[in-house]
Coordinates of C-alpha atoms in Angstrom, one line a residue:
X1 CA 94.7 107.6 73.9
X2 CA 91.5 107.5 75.8
X3 CA 90.7 109.7 78.8
X4 CA 88.2 108.7 81.4
X5 CA 86.6 110.9 84.1
X6 CA 84.3 109.5 86.8
X7 CA 81.7 111.5 88.7
X8 CA 78.7 111.0 90.8
X9 CA 80.2 109.6 94.0
X10 CA 79.1 110.8 97.4
X11 CA 77.6 109.8 100.8
X12 CA 74.4 107.9 100.9
X13 CA 72.6 105.9 103.5
X14 CA 72.3 102.2 103.4
X15 CA 69.4 101.1 101.1
X16 CA 69.9 104.2 99.0
X17 CA 71.0 104.7 95.4
X18 CA 73.7 106.5 93.5
X19 CA 74.5 106.7 89.8
X20 CA 78.1 106.9 88.8
X21 CA 79.1 108.3 85.4
X22 CA 82.3 107.8 83.3
X23 CA 82.9 110.3 80.6
X24 CA 85.2 109.1 77.8
X25 CA 87.2 111.3 75.4
X26 CA 90.0 111.0 72.9
X27 CA 90.2 107.9 70.7
X28 CA 87.0 106.3 72.0
X29 CA 86.6 104.4 68.7
X30 CA 89.3 101.9 70.0
X31 CA 87.3 101.0 73.1
X32 CA 86.1 97.5 73.3
X33 CA 84.7 97.4 76.8
X34 CA 84.3 99.7 79.8
X35 CA 84.8 98.3 83.3
X36 CA 83.9 99.4 86.8
X37 CA 86.2 98.4 89.7
X38 CA 86.3 99.4 93.3
X39 CA 89.0 99.4 95.9
X40 CA 89.1 99.9 99.7
X41 CA 92.5 100.9 101.1
X42 CA 94.4 97.8 102.1
X43 CA 92.3 95.5 100.0
X44 CA 92.6 94.2 96.5
X45 CA 90.8 95.8 93.7
X46 CA 87.4 94.3 93.1
X47 CA 85.7 93.8 89.7
X48 CA 82.2 95.3 89.7
X49 CA 80.9 95.3 86.2
X50 CA 81.8 95.3 82.5
X51 CA 79.9 96.5 79.4
X52 CA 81.0 95.8 75.9
X53 CA 81.1 99.2 74.2
X54 CA 79.5 98.3 70.9
X55 CA 77.5 95.2 71.6
X56 CA 76.3 96.2 75.1
X57 CA 76.8 92.8 76.7
X58 CA 77.0 93.2 80.5
X59 CA 78.8 91.3 83.2
X60 CA 78.8 91.7 87.0
X61 CA 80.7 90.7 90.0
X62 CA 78.9 88.4 92.4
X63 CA 78.7 90.9 95.2
X64 CA 76.7 93.4 93.1
X65 CA 74.5 91.2 90.9
X66 CA 70.9 92.2 91.1
X67 CA 71.7 95.5 92.7
X68 CA 74.0 97.3 90.2
X69 CA 73.3 98.0 86.5
X70 CA 76.0 99.1 84.0
X71 CA 74.9 100.9 80.9
X72 CA 76.4 103.2 78.2
X73 CA 75.4 105.9 75.8
X74 CA 77.7 105.6 72.8
X75 CA 76.6 108.9 71.3
X76 CA 77.5 110.8 74.5
X77 CA 80.6 108.6 75.1
X78 CA 79.3 107.9 78.6
X79 CA 79.2 104.8 80.8
X80 CA 77.1 104.6 83.9
X81 CA 76.8 102.5 87.0
X82 CA 73.4 102.6 88.7
X83 CA 73.8 101.4 92.2
X84 CA 70.7 100.4 94.2
X85 CA 70.1 98.9 97.6
X86 CA 73.5 100.1 98.7
X87 CA 75.2 98.5 101.7
X88 CA 78.0 99.8 103.9
X89 CA 80.3 97.2 102.4
X90 CA 79.9 99.0 99.0
X91 CA 82.0 101.8 100.4
X92 CA 85.0 102.2 98.2
X93 CA 86.7 104.3 95.6
X94 CA 85.1 103.4 92.3
X95 CA 87.1 103.5 89.1
X96 CA 86.1 103.1 85.4
X97 CA 88.6 101.6 83.0
X98 CA 88.6 100.9 79.3
X99 CA 90.0 98.0 77.3
X100 CA 90.7 97.9 73.6
X101 CA 90.2 94.2 73.0
X102 CA 88.0 91.4 74.2
X103 CA 90.7 90.3 76.6
X104 CA 90.4 91.7 80.1
X105 CA 93.2 94.2 79.8
X106 CA 92.6 97.6 81.2
X107 CA 94.4 100.0 79.1
X108 CA 93.0 103.3 80.4
X109 CA 91.8 104.3 83.9
X110 CA 89.9 107.2 85.4
X111 CA 90.9 108.9 88.6
X112 CA 88.2 107.4 90.8
X113 CA 85.3 108.6 92.7
X114 CA 84.5 108.0 96.4
X115 CA 81.3 106.2 97.4
X116 CA 80.5 106.1 101.1
X117 CA 77.5 104.2 102.4
X118 CA 76.5 104.9 106.0
X119 CA 74.7 102.4 108.2

């Protein structure tokens, strides 16, 4: 089992920055990739970013390319989402998830952290 805990959410003005953290614990050796998703009530969950845990390859959703950066620190068992040039439409609950294979299957989820961007 893998446990994930997000932190770093909050209220920020448009144009500002936030860094979200995702702390992993448990059997982290089975993690293949860590994902960031976001969701607004009443809307579908949106893919934000993915990082392969060992190789470090990164992938981004179209709406955040060029503004968000995903990274990880394997030694600390942490993943991060640096969010710059934030827009009101980035307001959502952000979740990290982990998969144990190269397939996009999200085996483990954190509880989420709220990000609110004011205009």
